Amino acid sequence: MRSLRTYAPLLALPAVAVGLHGVLAAEGDIARMTQLIMSAYYALVVIGLCLLMGYAGQASLGHAGFFALGGYVSAAMTTCNLLPWRQTTAVRLCEIAGLLIERKDPFGMPLLSFSPWAAFATAMLVCGAVAFVIGVPVIRLRGHYLAMATLGFGLIVYRIVLAAAVFGQADGISNVPPFELLPGLRIGGSRAWRVENYYIAWGAVMAAMLLAINLINSRVGLALRSIHESEEAAHSLGVDTYRYKLAVFVFSALLAGAGGVLLTHYNGSISPSEASVMKSVRYVAIVAAGGMANLWGALGMGMVLNYLSLRGQFGRYDEAVFGLILIAMMLFAPQGLLRPVDWSVVRRLLAGRARNG
Amino acid sequence: MVWAQIVQYCLSGITVGSVYAIVAIGFNIIYNTTGIINFAQGEFLILGAMTAVSLAQVMPLWPAIACAVVLTTIVGGLVELLFIRPVRQASPLRLIVVTIGVSILMREGMLHVWDEKVRALPYFTGSGVSTVRVLGAHVSPQVLWVLGVCAAIVAGLTLFFRCTLTGRAMRACADDRMAARLCGVNDRRMVALSFMLSAGIGALAGCVVSPITQTQYDMGAPLAIKGFTVAILGGLGNSAGAVAAGLLLGLLEVFAMSQLPVAYKEAVAIVVLLLVLVFRPTGLFVRRESASLRTA
Amino acid sequence: MRKIFALAVAAAVAVIIAGQSGCGKGGSKSEAEAPIKIGALFAITGPGSFLGAPEAKTAEMFRDRINAAGGINGRKIELLVRDTATTPANAISLAKKLIEEDKVLAIIGPSTSGETMAIKQLCEENRTILISCAAAETIVNPLARYVFKTPQKDSDAARWIFRTMKEMGLTRAGVITSNDGFGVAGAEQLKKLAPESGITIVISESYDKNETDLTGVLTKLKGQNVEAVINWSIVPAQSLVAKNMKQIALNVPLFQSHGFGNIRYVRAGGEAANGTLFPCGRLLVAEVLPDSHPQKKLLVEYKREYEARYKEDVSTFGGHAYDAMLIITEAIRKAGSTDREKVRDAIESLKGLVGTAGIFNFSPQDHNGLGMDAFEMLTVKDGKFALYEKKAAPATGRASPNE
């Protein structure tokens, strides 16, 4: 069922990446990569949200909460100082397991904190667990109730990171160390590592798109598209709507959390504004602009809009721009600015099952 | 706790609760007639208050408030005409997205017209330091105004929906739009009217609380969120439920504040929202008939 | 089909990005005449806009004045103002843009502590001078060689409040703070410094910065028989506290923080604001200062110019940007060059520099330059700011908070 053709478009990504690199290098403006890198990590959230909204048809007004959850867990774990507790059993076990590293903070003070890989794994676990726990009761809600519930979730995350001392309260967590993927390959904001970070970010996007395309073309994905077309029909054909929706919800949460972890290490900090309602709304606006069920559209829009916003192109009208996009898209181009996904596959699937069923 | 303190807390709770209730009623009016949740509801309150503040500088207070209510009502109608009516293939998701967009635009618009400064209407009676004794507690006379105006709004709406032809027509649309249309009700006009009505009562409520809460361009969103919580708590579409739920939430928040660190106060509304959605999405005071009718 | 669309998207992306041709590329002027580039990151929109908007206006006003007078050592100042929307991620992105593409000598701002901490290391690593307009102690402690700040110390403000309380014979304080960075920092300082001043903090609560009704919190304080209320927050809570206190008949002295620095808050508080006590820079009482005071001339001039140009009341927040501009321009002038090391050293050597927040005395160990004398205890009389006059130790000092 899956041919090489479905994966071929992925090759466009490295082509674009190298192409852009060339353009920027020619203009002597490698520095602009930084906004591209940040946009790429935000795009991970958008890809997940697109799957959720477009393919599973579930609105989420709280996805920034998962982004923040991933970022904050990772930040807290990599900046904590366990030296005072070095003798306790828990800490010693962690050390033996290789989860901790000793390092110095920017001002020379010795620290004992978790390694970025351990933090990343924990962040993923937390995001997944929370998404599962939230998802189980919430996925069966419909329409605006689901939107409200996800909004509530995003707000709770925001309130927690704003209030908890371990999360730095209103100022957030800064001095987050770089994430060493392999010896010599680090995710961090320093100018010396800019080009490698650029390719790491594109790599992350490629990986996410790969997973997403896999999902769409798998049984789960086809089932989802049938649900999207007509939930009753799918249900009557024996498609377990609930399980699939939950799976996509958790998957999109994991993607968002991964984006959060990576961006936090790149930026070296995270703050409560990453969990705010406005951020969640932005992600929704981007998915809407790209076309609800159009992965490539969402990715493209995500990169472009975030890039422009981060560079301050919209000036004081940043918020207004996203508001306008929301409205304009819904009024004039509900399918997004690019053509939508081909639904014929779904029709064939439903026809096939009806014949065999 | 001393009796006077309890009364003091209760009055605090009822004051904020009645504002939440008005916002929720605004949601309900629109929801009942159209099935849409209007995320921009909070902005109507702020718009009304801001307009009244500006007008109050050139005319006496009461005409200023009246004009502000009228202007905001017109804006409500425009919002429906320009942003809601033209949406094709209206699904709940699409409409939610549109109203979020409207709320953002209204907020940014208010920022650019009135900038970020905090404003407030003058107190209707007395001033910022006036205080009256009620059952052993002290409150600003404005609190009594808030309670009075909210009660009047609820009473007025009940009369409107029960006794006037237009009100009954709107209820008909809420019950069954197609049937209402068949009976000759202009449902498109009812939709516009519902937005205008919501905007109007929102503006009035915004004006009456402005002296005590002050008004800033971005206060709409938190109000809307509390308003949804109350609307859902009371049962979406159930206005009497909204009033009860509003007062309940207000009291819950205040009593949580008295026993726990104040920092957790904001969490109360969110936790309530999530609990209701998970365990009883149709609300506490559900009317069985209306509960099943609303499909996603 | 999909491949074509993917390529179309990619092409569009590439065009948009490439189309942003280097906006930071220098002109063809010779080195000596090229303008001095200074970046400015302010929270012109977003929750910090009450800080960033006046700061941006002040900075631009200052630049115009300097350029009208011929610039520094013959070179004009080019001020690149960027709006961070009070978001640290934006601050990082824009700071990188200013540092790497526009190659600025220094950055003024940001407006809030969260944003400053997010770019502190970045500026330090890139040897870009950062003069922040945010208040957190952690900006200059631990010390970074290139990072400075202009607002006064929170700890000094707390000390002033406690000192005045002691003078008034009050010992039991109820502290309420907002949950933003400023409030949290204030709560910490108050807690830390209360014991040494002999003040007991009976109850300390934190409320949401967007809170619209504080009667509940204040009722809680009232129940604890506090002798004074200390509120550490920013707008709009400040005016609200004053009114709510009177409305629930909590008639004890109200102390505010130096966030109360704009006459608007007094007006918003109306009658209730009279009698509020707070430590503040002298900008707000510029007119009533004695003529011999070194700050008077500068403050009166700033106030006059700002209010004439922007038709709005001056605030101490805008003053922080004024001081930042003053510091960088004075340092460049003193160093006689735009070499980063030299300018940085020049800043550290500035002494007796008269600014709006106080008189700055920098040193390699002190990157803030202000001490307790930067503050003056102010009060509100008849709707106007006035200097607080120490009353003789009151016989009836303990106001009873409950009826």
PDB file of C-alpha atoms in Angstrom, chain A residues 22-176:
ATOM      1  CA  GLY A  22      22.934  28.622  -0.423  1.00  0.00           C
ATOM      2  CA  VAL A  23      20.821  31.734  -0.830  1.00  0.00           C
ATOM      3  CA  LEU A  24      21.654  33.006   2.616  1.00  0.00           C
ATOM      4  CA  ALA A  25      25.332  32.233   2.272  1.00  0.00           C
ATOM      5  CA  ALA A  26      25.447  34.062  -1.023  1.00  0.00           C
ATOM      6  CA  GLU A  27      23.964  37.114   0.622  1.00  0.00           C
ATOM      7  CA  GLY A  28      26.352  36.749   3.515  1.00  0.00           C
ATOM      8  CA  ASP A  29      23.425  36.522   5.866  1.00  0.00           C
ATOM      9  CA  ILE A  30      23.841  33.210   7.647  1.00  0.00           C
ATOM     10  CA  ALA A  31      22.522  34.925  10.726  1.00  0.00           C
ATOM     11  CA  ARG A  32      18.985  34.736   9.391  1.00  0.00           C
ATOM     12  CA  MET A  33      19.098  31.021   9.923  1.00  0.00           C
ATOM     13  CA  THR A  34      18.236  31.544  13.535  1.00  0.00           C
ATOM     14  CA  GLN A  35      14.648  32.519  12.821  1.00  0.00           C
ATOM     15  CA  LEU A  36      14.366  29.591  10.426  1.00  0.00           C
ATOM     16  CA  ILE A  37      15.600  27.262  13.118  1.00  0.00           C
ATOM     17  CA  MET A  38      13.107  28.610  15.641  1.00  0.00           C
ATOM     18  CA  SER A  39      10.306  28.400  13.100  1.00  0.00           C
ATOM     19  CA  ALA A  40      11.250  24.816  12.353  1.00  0.00           C
ATOM     20  CA  TYR A  41      10.844  23.826  15.973  1.00  0.00           C
ATOM     21  CA  TYR A  42       7.505  25.645  16.206  1.00  0.00           C
ATOM     22  CA  ALA A  43       6.549  23.791  13.036  1.00  0.00           C
ATOM     23  CA  LEU A  44       6.752  20.503  14.915  1.00  0.00           C
ATOM     24  CA  VAL A  45       3.783  21.650  16.971  1.00  0.00           C
ATOM     25  CA  VAL A  46       1.980  22.718  13.829  1.00  0.00           C
ATOM     26  CA  ILE A  47       2.521  19.342  12.157  1.00  0.00           C
ATOM     27  CA  GLY A  48       1.063  17.540  15.145  1.00  0.00           C
ATOM     28  CA  LEU A  49      -1.826  19.957  15.396  1.00  0.00           C
ATOM     29  CA  CYS A  50      -2.566  19.570  11.706  1.00  0.00           C
ATOM     30  CA  LEU A  51      -2.887  15.840  12.161  1.00  0.00           C
ATOM     31  CA  LEU A  52      -5.201  16.400  15.090  1.00  0.00           C
ATOM     32  CA  MET A  53      -7.372  19.102  13.583  1.00  0.00           C
ATOM     33  CA  GLY A  54      -7.319  18.143   9.957  1.00  0.00           C
ATOM     34  CA  TYR A  55      -7.220  14.410  10.002  1.00  0.00           C
ATOM     35  CA  ALA A  56      -8.820  13.577  13.319  1.00  0.00           C
ATOM     36  CA  GLY A  57     -11.079  16.615  13.243  1.00  0.00           C
ATOM     37  CA  GLN A  58     -10.397  17.583  16.835  1.00  0.00           C
ATOM     38  CA  ALA A  59      -9.910  21.189  17.785  1.00  0.00           C
ATOM     39  CA  SER A  60      -7.208  21.923  20.297  1.00  0.00           C
ATOM     40  CA  LEU A  61      -6.909  25.335  21.856  1.00  0.00           C
ATOM     41  CA  GLY A  62      -4.280  24.257  24.313  1.00  0.00           C
ATOM     42  CA  HIS A  63      -1.458  22.757  22.292  1.00  0.00           C
ATOM     43  CA  ALA A  64       0.977  25.365  23.482  1.00  0.00           C
ATOM     44  CA  GLY A  65       0.539  23.623  26.812  1.00  0.00           C
ATOM     45  CA  PHE A  66       2.259  20.486  25.521  1.00  0.00           C
ATOM     46  CA  PHE A  67       5.023  22.538  23.954  1.00  0.00           C
ATOM     47  CA  ALA A  68       5.576  24.279  27.262  1.00  0.00           C
ATOM     48  CA  LEU A  69       5.353  21.050  29.226  1.00  0.00           C
ATOM     49  CA  GLY A  70       8.141  19.499  27.159  1.00  0.00           C
ATOM     50  CA  GLY A  71      10.261  22.609  27.273  1.00  0.00           C
ATOM     51  CA  TYR A  72       9.839  23.267  30.976  1.00  0.00           C
ATOM     52  CA  VAL A  73      10.462  19.677  32.091  1.00  0.00           C
ATOM     53  CA  SER A  74      13.635  19.606  30.055  1.00  0.00           C
ATOM     54  CA  ALA A  75      14.725  23.046  31.233  1.00  0.00           C
ATOM     55  CA  ALA A  76      14.063  22.293  34.880  1.00  0.00           C
ATOM     56  CA  MET A  77      15.897  19.004  34.735  1.00  0.00           C
ATOM     57  CA  THR A  78      18.958  20.336  32.943  1.00  0.00           C
ATOM     58  CA  THR A  79      19.310  23.414  35.125  1.00  0.00           C
ATOM     59  CA  CYS A  80      18.626  21.919  38.530  1.00  0.00           C
ATOM     60  CA  ASN A  81      21.484  21.480  40.925  1.00  0.00           C
ATOM     61  CA  LEU A  82      21.571  18.162  42.708  1.00  0.00           C
ATOM     62  CA  LEU A  83      24.958  18.672  44.374  1.00  0.00           C
ATOM     63  CA  PRO A  84      23.471  19.274  47.826  1.00  0.00           C
ATOM     64  CA  TRP A  85      21.658  15.933  47.564  1.00  0.00           C
ATOM     65  CA  ARG A  86      24.501  13.968  46.070  1.00  0.00           C
ATOM     66  CA  GLN A  87      24.591  11.510  48.925  1.00  0.00           C
ATOM     67  CA  THR A  88      20.946  10.502  48.817  1.00  0.00           C
ATOM     68  CA  THR A  89      20.067   7.151  47.265  1.00  0.00           C
ATOM     69  CA  ALA A  90      17.880   8.564  44.554  1.00  0.00           C
ATOM     70  CA  VAL A  91      20.601  10.849  43.272  1.00  0.00           C
ATOM     71  CA  ARG A  92      23.256   8.173  43.501  1.00  0.00           C
ATOM     72  CA  LEU A  93      21.100   5.781  41.488  1.00  0.00           C
ATOM     73  CA  CYS A  94      20.649   8.422  38.826  1.00  0.00           C
ATOM     74  CA  GLU A  95      24.380   8.973  38.717  1.00  0.00           C
ATOM     75  CA  ILE A  96      25.111   5.303  38.341  1.00  0.00           C
ATOM     76  CA  ALA A  97      22.541   5.056  35.579  1.00  0.00           C
ATOM     77  CA  GLY A  98      24.441   7.755  33.754  1.00  0.00           C
ATOM     78  CA  LEU A  99      21.565  10.206  33.871  1.00  0.00           C
ATOM     79  CA  LEU A 100      23.497  13.008  35.459  1.00  0.00           C
ATOM     80  CA  ILE A 101      26.315  15.167  34.277  1.00  0.00           C
ATOM     81  CA  GLU A 102      28.603  17.517  36.098  1.00  0.00           C
ATOM     82  CA  ARG A 103      29.130  20.859  34.547  1.00  0.00           C
ATOM     83  CA  LYS A 104      29.717  24.478  35.333  1.00  0.00           C
ATOM     84  CA  ASP A 105      27.115  27.173  34.928  1.00  0.00           C
ATOM     85  CA  PRO A 106      28.034  30.294  32.920  1.00  0.00           C
ATOM     86  CA  PHE A 107      29.458  31.911  36.041  1.00  0.00           C
ATOM     87  CA  GLY A 108      31.727  29.073  36.994  1.00  0.00           C
ATOM     88  CA  MET A 109      29.664  27.484  39.747  1.00  0.00           C
ATOM     89  CA  PRO A 110      29.742  23.694  39.721  1.00  0.00           C
ATOM     90  CA  LEU A 111      26.432  21.976  39.013  1.00  0.00           C
ATOM     91  CA  LEU A 112      25.118  18.451  38.991  1.00  0.00           C
ATOM     92  CA  SER A 113      22.110  18.183  36.696  1.00  0.00           C
ATOM     93  CA  PHE A 114      20.407  15.746  34.424  1.00  0.00           C
ATOM     94  CA  SER A 115      21.826  15.113  31.015  1.00  0.00           C
ATOM     95  CA  PRO A 116      19.818  16.552  28.143  1.00  0.00           C
ATOM     96  CA  TRP A 117      19.024  13.083  26.799  1.00  0.00           C
ATOM     97  CA  ALA A 118      17.607  12.007  30.151  1.00  0.00           C
ATOM     98  CA  ALA A 119      15.634  15.227  30.291  1.00  0.00           C
ATOM     99  CA  PHE A 120      14.365  14.748  26.751  1.00  0.00           C
ATOM    100  CA  ALA A 121      13.199  11.218  27.473  1.00  0.00           C
ATOM    101  CA  THR A 122      11.464  12.348  30.652  1.00  0.00           C
ATOM    102  CA  ALA A 123       9.817  15.249  28.871  1.00  0.00           C
ATOM    103  CA  MET A 124       8.455  12.896  26.216  1.00  0.00           C
ATOM    104  CA  LEU A 125       7.181  10.513  28.862  1.00  0.00           C
ATOM    105  CA  VAL A 126       5.492  13.342  30.737  1.00  0.00           C
ATOM    106  CA  CYS A 127       3.891  14.776  27.606  1.00  0.00           C
ATOM    107  CA  GLY A 128       2.676  11.400  26.510  1.00  0.00           C
ATOM    108  CA  ALA A 129       1.328  10.496  29.923  1.00  0.00           C
ATOM    109  CA  VAL A 130      -0.424  13.807  30.388  1.00  0.00           C
ATOM    110  CA  ALA A 131      -1.871  13.652  26.892  1.00  0.00           C
ATOM    111  CA  PHE A 132      -3.176  10.182  27.586  1.00  0.00           C
ATOM    112  CA  VAL A 133      -4.695  11.131  30.914  1.00  0.00           C
ATOM    113  CA  ILE A 134      -6.292  14.268  29.480  1.00  0.00           C
ATOM    114  CA  GLY A 135      -7.262  12.558  26.272  1.00  0.00           C
ATOM    115  CA  VAL A 136      -9.147   9.635  27.722  1.00  0.00           C
ATOM    116  CA  PRO A 137     -11.994  11.684  29.174  1.00  0.00           C
ATOM    117  CA  VAL A 138     -11.801  14.566  26.760  1.00  0.00           C
ATOM    118  CA  ILE A 139     -11.659  12.922  23.343  1.00  0.00           C
ATOM    119  CA  ARG A 140     -15.196  11.706  23.568  1.00  0.00           C
ATOM    120  CA  LEU A 141     -16.442  15.289  23.868  1.00  0.00           C
ATOM    121  CA  ARG A 142     -17.655  16.992  20.783  1.00  0.00           C
ATOM    122  CA  GLY A 143     -17.094  20.266  19.032  1.00  0.00           C
ATOM    123  CA  HIS A 144     -16.882  23.206  21.373  1.00  0.00           C
ATOM    124  CA  TYR A 145     -16.733  21.058  24.484  1.00  0.00           C
ATOM    125  CA  LEU A 146     -13.468  19.586  23.270  1.00  0.00           C
ATOM    126  CA  ALA A 147     -12.178  23.019  22.404  1.00  0.00           C
ATOM    127  CA  MET A 148     -13.058  24.269  25.891  1.00  0.00           C
ATOM    128  CA  ALA A 149     -11.412  21.292  27.533  1.00  0.00           C
ATOM    129  CA  THR A 150      -8.179  21.757  25.636  1.00  0.00           C
ATOM    130  CA  LEU A 151      -8.331  25.462  26.408  1.00  0.00           C
ATOM    131  CA  GLY A 152      -8.676  24.561  30.059  1.00  0.00           C
ATOM    132  CA  PHE A 153      -5.689  22.248  29.827  1.00  0.00           C
ATOM    133  CA  GLY A 154      -3.543  24.947  28.254  1.00  0.00           C
ATOM    134  CA  LEU A 155      -4.581  27.353  30.987  1.00  0.00           C
ATOM    135  CA  ILE A 156      -3.710  24.890  33.747  1.00  0.00           C
ATOM    136  CA  VAL A 157      -0.241  24.396  32.323  1.00  0.00           C
ATOM    137  CA  TYR A 158       0.167  28.160  32.070  1.00  0.00           C
ATOM    138  CA  ARG A 159      -0.917  28.662  35.674  1.00  0.00           C
ATOM    139  CA  ILE A 160       1.369  25.913  36.918  1.00  0.00           C
ATOM    140  CA  VAL A 161       4.480  27.219  35.210  1.00  0.00           C
ATOM    141  CA  LEU A 162       3.608  30.742  36.307  1.00  0.00           C
ATOM    142  CA  ALA A 163       3.221  29.783  39.938  1.00  0.00           C
ATOM    143  CA  ALA A 164       5.806  27.073  40.554  1.00  0.00           C
ATOM    144  CA  ALA A 165       9.187  28.142  41.863  1.00  0.00           C
ATOM    145  CA  VAL A 166      10.848  25.123  40.234  1.00  0.00           C
ATOM    146  CA  PHE A 167       9.701  26.501  36.884  1.00  0.00           C
ATOM    147  CA  GLY A 168      11.045  29.950  37.560  1.00  0.00           C
ATOM    148  CA  GLN A 169       7.631  31.560  37.979  1.00  0.00           C
ATOM    149  CA  ALA A 170       7.042  34.627  35.863  1.00  0.00           C
ATOM    150  CA  ASP A 171      10.604  34.931  34.576  1.00  0.00           C
ATOM    151  CA  GLY A 172      10.857  31.377  33.347  1.00  0.00           C
ATOM    152  CA  ILE A 173      14.034  29.344  33.253  1.00  0.00           C
ATOM    153  CA  SER A 174      17.171  30.649  31.591  1.00  0.00           C
ATOM    154  CA  ASN A 175      20.764  29.398  31.202  1.00  0.00           C
ATOM    155  CA  VAL A 176      19.525  26.116  29.795  1.00  0.00           C
TER     156      VAL A 176
END
